[in-house]
Amino acid sequence: INHRFSFLPFFLFKPLHVIYRAVTFVGSSPVANIVATRCRNLNKRVTALGGAKNHLIALPDCEVEGASSDIVVSFAGCAGQRCMAASVLLVMGDGEQQKALQEEIIDKASKIEPGSEAGKMGPVIDAGSYEKIMKYIEKSVENGAELLLDGRSWSKNEFAKNGGCWIGPTIIKHSSKEDAAMKEEIFGPVLSIYQVKSWSEAIEIENGNPFGNAASVYTTNGGHAEWFVSRFRASMLGINIGIPVPREPFSFGGLYGTQSKYGDMDITGDGAIEFFTNRIKVTSKWPMPNVDEFISGEGLSPATGHGPTDHANFAGTM
């Protein structure tokens, strides 16, 4: 059974555990935890993927044009409501290259239009999600963060008049890494930018979040990339890729021991094959054939009625 994005998984309340042998789930961390715990209590195999807080780190040597486009697609694509969406951009330093990157991100995000056509951005899923996103933006501003791009005006556009919960791409520059928007899952088209002073500070922030879904670094230096990839605390990592979804045969799923993953294996790749497979082991022992041809080692005429002349046994003789 595969149950996605449900607040009240139906199998938790009905005696279906006799029928179903395994459960896969993708949703929020609290519900994923409930699903995994209940399945464990019923001795069922379970993969329950939870939330995410995906970090991007931009080094001074990153390629601005490509990185800016990739970052915007990552945080604003699907209205930011996908588990692989970027939510925090940690910028190393404050030189001209970093300023150019920030300006490019703002410019490209501001040109996104509302709508359902290709290249445009649709509304968020419902009113509850909309209110949650708005609260994070407002709370950040109250705590002294700077709104580089305010998407709240979309709530008054022509699309909003016809229904739907509309909020445009929003970019927040934080002065404190303790802001709620820097640490908690927002699940919307909101990018939090924070300037770090060292690589170690960037890793400390990324490692310090309770999730372990994805992380990426933007750089043109392979050695720099390797330093970060070997230290990220997430299971799906990218180099100059803002949506590092591993393709088959590699597996998709969060990191064990974090709020991004509960249960067993991943949902694709060899882990998924193992998850949906029962390994059946057969151990056999055969008695030695009590027929003349086996004892003497000589072939018999079909007229004897003892059947075929060749008999195999597990002692390795014919």
Coordinates of C-alpha atoms in Angstrom, one line a residue:
I1 CA 0.0 0.0 0.0
N2 CA 1.4 3.4 -0.9
H3 CA -0.3 6.4 0.8
R4 CA 0.9 9.9 0.0
F5 CA 0.3 13.3 1.6
S6 CA -2.4 12.3 4.0
F7 CA -3.0 13.8 7.4
L8 CA -5.0 10.8 8.6
P9 CA -3.8 7.6 7.0
F10 CA -6.8 5.4 6.7
F11 CA -5.1 2.2 7.7
L12 CA -4.3 3.6 11.1
F13 CA -7.9 3.3 12.1
K14 CA -9.2 0.1 10.4
P15 CA -8.1 -3.5 10.9
L16 CA -6.5 -3.8 7.5
H17 CA -3.1 -4.9 8.9
V18 CA -4.1 -8.5 8.3
I19 CA -4.3 -7.8 4.5
Y20 CA -1.4 -5.4 4.0
R21 CA 2.2 -6.6 4.4
A22 CA 4.1 -3.4 3.8
V23 CA 3.4 0.3 3.8
T24 CA 5.2 3.2 2.0
F25 CA 4.4 6.8 2.9
V26 CA 5.5 10.4 2.0
G27 CA 4.3 13.3 4.0
S28 CA 5.1 15.5 7.0
S29 CA 7.6 14.2 9.7
P30 CA 5.0 14.0 12.5
V31 CA 2.7 11.8 10.4
A32 CA 5.6 9.8 9.0
N33 CA 6.7 9.0 12.6
I34 CA 3.1 7.9 13.5
V35 CA 2.9 5.7 10.4
A36 CA 6.3 4.1 11.1
T37 CA 5.5 3.5 14.8
R38 CA 2.1 1.9 14.2
C39 CA 3.5 -0.3 11.4
R40 CA 6.3 -1.4 13.7
N41 CA 3.8 -2.3 16.4
L42 CA 2.0 -4.5 13.9
N43 CA 5.2 -6.0 12.7
K44 CA 4.8 -4.5 9.2
R45 CA 7.6 -3.5 6.8
V46 CA 7.5 0.3 6.4
T47 CA 9.2 3.2 4.5
A48 CA 7.9 6.6 5.8
L49 CA 9.6 9.7 4.4
G50 CA 9.1 12.9 6.2
G51 CA 9.9 16.6 5.8
A52 CA 12.9 18.5 4.7
K53 CA 15.0 21.6 5.1
N54 CA 17.3 21.6 2.2
H55 CA 20.4 23.8 2.3
L56 CA 22.3 25.3 -0.6
I57 CA 25.8 26.7 -0.1
A58 CA 27.2 29.2 -2.6
L59 CA 31.0 29.7 -2.6
P60 CA 32.7 32.8 -4.0
D61 CA 33.9 30.9 -7.0
C62 CA 30.5 29.7 -8.1
E63 CA 29.3 30.5 -11.7
V64 CA 26.7 33.2 -11.1
E65 CA 24.5 32.8 -14.2
G66 CA 24.0 29.1 -13.8
A67 CA 23.8 29.0 -10.1
S68 CA 21.2 31.8 -9.9
S69 CA 18.9 30.1 -12.4
D70 CA 19.3 26.8 -10.6
I71 CA 18.6 28.2 -7.2
V72 CA 15.4 30.0 -8.4
V73 CA 14.1 26.8 -10.0
S74 CA 14.8 24.9 -6.9
F75 CA 13.1 27.1 -4.4
A76 CA 10.2 28.4 -6.5
G77 CA 9.4 25.4 -8.7
C78 CA 6.1 23.7 -7.8
A79 CA 5.5 26.7 -5.5
G80 CA 8.2 25.3 -3.3
Q81 CA 5.9 22.5 -2.2
R82 CA 8.1 19.5 -2.9
C83 CA 10.4 17.7 -0.6
M84 CA 13.5 18.5 -2.8
A85 CA 12.9 22.3 -2.9
A86 CA 15.6 24.5 -1.6
S87 CA 14.7 26.6 1.5
V88 CA 18.0 28.0 2.8
L89 CA 20.9 29.6 0.8
L90 CA 24.1 30.1 2.7
V91 CA 26.4 32.6 0.9
M92 CA 30.0 32.5 1.8
G93 CA 31.4 36.0 2.1
D94 CA 30.1 39.4 1.0
G95 CA 32.2 40.4 -2.0
E96 CA 31.1 41.5 -5.5
Q97 CA 30.5 38.0 -6.7
Q98 CA 28.1 37.3 -3.8
K99 CA 26.2 40.5 -4.4
A100 CA 25.9 39.7 -8.1
L101 CA 24.6 36.2 -7.3
Q102 CA 22.0 37.7 -4.9
E103 CA 20.9 40.3 -7.5
E104 CA 20.5 37.7 -10.2
I105 CA 18.4 35.5 -7.9
I106 CA 16.1 38.4 -7.1
D107 CA 15.8 39.5 -10.7
K108 CA 15.0 36.0 -12.0
A109 CA 12.5 35.2 -9.2
S110 CA 10.7 38.5 -9.7
K111 CA 10.0 37.7 -13.3
I112 CA 8.1 34.5 -12.5
E113 CA 4.4 35.0 -13.4
P114 CA 1.4 33.4 -11.7
G115 CA -0.5 30.8 -13.7
S116 CA -0.7 27.2 -14.7
E117 CA 1.2 27.3 -18.0
A118 CA 4.7 26.1 -18.5
G119 CA 7.3 28.4 -16.9
K120 CA 4.7 30.0 -14.5
M121 CA 4.0 29.3 -10.9
G122 CA 0.7 28.1 -9.5
P123 CA -0.9 28.5 -6.1
V124 CA 0.0 26.7 -2.9
I125 CA -2.2 23.6 -2.0
D126 CA -4.7 25.1 0.5
A127 CA -5.5 27.9 2.9
G128 CA -3.8 26.2 5.8
S129 CA -0.5 26.0 3.9
Y130 CA -1.0 29.6 2.7
E131 CA -1.5 30.9 6.3
K132 CA 1.6 29.0 7.5
I133 CA 3.8 30.4 4.8
M134 CA 2.5 34.0 5.5
K135 CA 3.3 33.6 9.3
Y136 CA 6.9 32.6 8.6
I137 CA 7.4 35.7 6.4
E138 CA 5.7 38.1 8.8
K139 CA 7.6 36.6 11.8
S140 CA 10.9 37.0 10.0
V141 CA 10.3 40.7 9.2
E142 CA 9.3 41.3 12.9
N143 CA 12.6 39.7 13.9
G144 CA 14.6 42.2 11.7
A145 CA 15.0 40.2 8.5
E146 CA 15.0 42.0 5.2
L147 CA 12.5 41.2 2.5
L148 CA 14.4 41.2 -0.8
L149 CA 11.4 40.0 -2.7
D150 CA 7.9 40.0 -1.3
G151 CA 5.5 37.5 -2.9
R152 CA 2.5 38.4 -0.6
S153 CA 1.2 40.8 -3.3
W154 CA 0.1 37.7 -5.3
S155 CA -2.8 37.3 -2.9
K156 CA -4.4 40.3 -4.6
N157 CA -3.8 39.4 -8.2
E158 CA -6.5 38.5 -10.8
F159 CA -6.0 34.8 -10.2
A160 CA -6.7 35.1 -6.5
K161 CA -10.1 36.7 -7.3
N162 CA -11.1 33.5 -9.0
G163 CA -10.0 31.3 -6.2
G164 CA -6.8 29.6 -5.0
C165 CA -4.2 30.4 -2.4
W166 CA -1.6 32.5 -4.2
I167 CA 1.7 33.6 -2.9
G168 CA 4.7 34.6 -5.1
P169 CA 8.4 33.8 -4.8
T170 CA 9.7 35.4 -1.6
I171 CA 13.3 36.0 -0.7
I172 CA 14.3 36.8 2.9
K173 CA 17.7 38.0 4.0
H174 CA 18.3 37.0 7.6
S175 CA 20.6 38.6 10.1
S176 CA 20.0 35.8 12.6
K177 CA 20.5 32.1 11.9
E178 CA 18.1 31.4 14.8
D179 CA 15.0 32.8 12.9
A180 CA 12.3 30.2 12.6
A181 CA 12.3 30.4 8.8
M182 CA 16.0 29.4 8.9
K183 CA 15.3 26.3 10.9
E184 CA 11.8 25.0 10.3
E185 CA 10.1 23.5 7.3
I186 CA 8.0 26.2 5.6
F187 CA 7.0 24.2 2.5
G188 CA 6.4 27.1 0.2
P189 CA 8.1 29.4 -2.4
V190 CA 10.3 31.1 0.3
L191 CA 14.1 31.3 0.2
S192 CA 16.1 32.3 3.3
I193 CA 19.5 33.8 2.6
Y194 CA 22.1 34.0 5.3
Q195 CA 25.7 35.2 5.0
V196 CA 28.3 32.9 6.6
K197 CA 31.9 33.7 7.4
S198 CA 33.5 30.3 7.0
W199 CA 33.0 26.9 5.5
S200 CA 32.7 25.4 9.0
E201 CA 29.9 27.8 9.9
A202 CA 28.0 26.7 6.8
I203 CA 28.4 23.1 7.6
E204 CA 27.5 23.7 11.3
I205 CA 24.2 25.3 10.2
E206 CA 23.4 22.5 7.7
N207 CA 24.3 19.7 10.1
G208 CA 22.4 21.4 12.9
N209 CA 18.9 21.0 11.3
P210 CA 16.9 18.0 12.3
F211 CA 16.2 16.9 8.8
G212 CA 18.5 15.0 6.4
N213 CA 17.0 15.1 3.0
A214 CA 19.1 17.1 0.5
A215 CA 22.0 19.6 0.3
S216 CA 24.0 21.2 -2.5
V217 CA 27.1 23.3 -3.0
Y218 CA 27.8 25.7 -5.8
T219 CA 31.4 26.0 -6.8
T220 CA 33.8 25.6 -9.8
N221 CA 36.4 23.9 -7.8
G222 CA 36.2 20.1 -7.4
G223 CA 38.3 20.1 -4.2
H224 CA 35.9 22.6 -2.6
A225 CA 32.9 20.5 -3.6
E226 CA 34.5 17.3 -2.1
W227 CA 35.0 19.1 1.2
F228 CA 31.3 19.9 1.5
V229 CA 30.0 16.6 0.1
S230 CA 32.0 14.6 2.6
R231 CA 30.5 16.7 5.5
F232 CA 26.9 17.3 4.6
R233 CA 24.3 15.6 6.9
A234 CA 21.8 14.6 4.2
S235 CA 21.4 11.6 1.9
M236 CA 20.8 13.3 -1.5
L237 CA 23.7 15.6 -2.3
G238 CA 24.3 18.0 -5.3
I239 CA 27.2 19.8 -6.8
N240 CA 25.9 22.8 -8.8
I241 CA 22.5 21.1 -8.7
G242 CA 19.6 22.6 -6.7
I243 CA 17.3 19.6 -7.0
P244 CA 19.7 16.6 -6.5
V245 CA 17.2 13.9 -7.2
P246 CA 19.2 10.6 -7.8
R247 CA 18.1 8.7 -10.8
E248 CA 17.7 5.0 -11.1
P249 CA 19.5 2.7 -10.3
F250 CA 20.4 5.0 -7.3
S251 CA 17.8 5.3 -4.6
F252 CA 15.6 8.2 -3.4
G253 CA 15.1 8.8 0.4
G254 CA 16.2 10.8 3.4
L255 CA 18.9 10.0 5.9
Y256 CA 18.4 7.4 8.6
G257 CA 18.3 9.0 12.1
T258 CA 16.8 12.3 11.0
Q259 CA 13.2 13.6 10.7
S260 CA 13.3 13.0 6.9
K261 CA 13.1 9.2 7.1
Y262 CA 11.5 6.6 9.3
G263 CA 11.5 2.9 8.6
D264 CA 13.4 0.8 6.1
M265 CA 15.1 1.3 2.8
D266 CA 14.4 4.0 0.1
I267 CA 11.5 4.3 -2.4
T268 CA 13.5 3.7 -5.6
G269 CA 16.6 1.8 -6.6
D270 CA 18.0 -1.4 -5.1
G271 CA 16.6 -0.4 -1.7
A272 CA 13.0 -0.4 -3.1
I273 CA 13.6 -3.8 -4.8
E274 CA 14.7 -5.2 -1.5
F275 CA 11.8 -3.6 0.4
F276 CA 9.2 -5.2 -1.9
T277 CA 10.9 -8.6 -2.0
N278 CA 10.7 -11.5 0.4
R279 CA 13.8 -13.6 0.3
I280 CA 12.7 -17.2 0.3
K281 CA 15.4 -19.7 1.2
V282 CA 15.0 -23.4 0.5
T283 CA 17.3 -26.0 2.1
S284 CA 16.9 -29.6 0.7
K285 CA 18.3 -33.1 1.5
W286 CA 17.6 -36.0 -0.8
P287 CA 18.0 -39.7 0.0
M288 CA 20.4 -41.7 -2.0
P289 CA 18.6 -43.4 -4.9
N290 CA 18.2 -47.2 -4.2
V291 CA 18.4 -48.3 -7.9
D292 CA 20.9 -50.7 -9.5
E293 CA 22.3 -48.1 -12.0
F294 CA 23.3 -45.7 -9.2
I295 CA 24.9 -48.5 -7.1
S296 CA 26.8 -50.1 -9.9
G297 CA 27.4 -47.0 -12.0
E298 CA 26.3 -48.9 -15.1
G299 CA 23.6 -47.9 -17.5
L300 CA 20.5 -50.1 -17.6
S301 CA 18.3 -51.1 -20.5
P302 CA 15.0 -49.3 -20.8
A303 CA 13.4 -52.8 -20.6
T304 CA 14.4 -53.0 -16.9
G305 CA 11.7 -50.5 -16.0
H306 CA 14.0 -48.4 -13.8
G307 CA 13.4 -45.2 -15.9
P308 CA 16.1 -42.9 -17.3
T309 CA 19.8 -43.9 -17.0
D310 CA 21.0 -40.6 -15.6
H311 CA 20.4 -39.6 -12.0
A312 CA 21.9 -36.5 -10.5
N313 CA 22.7 -36.2 -6.8
F314 CA 24.2 -33.4 -4.6
A315 CA 27.3 -35.4 -3.9
G316 CA 28.4 -34.3 -7.4
T317 CA 28.2 -37.7 -9.2
M318 CA 26.1 -38.8 -12.1

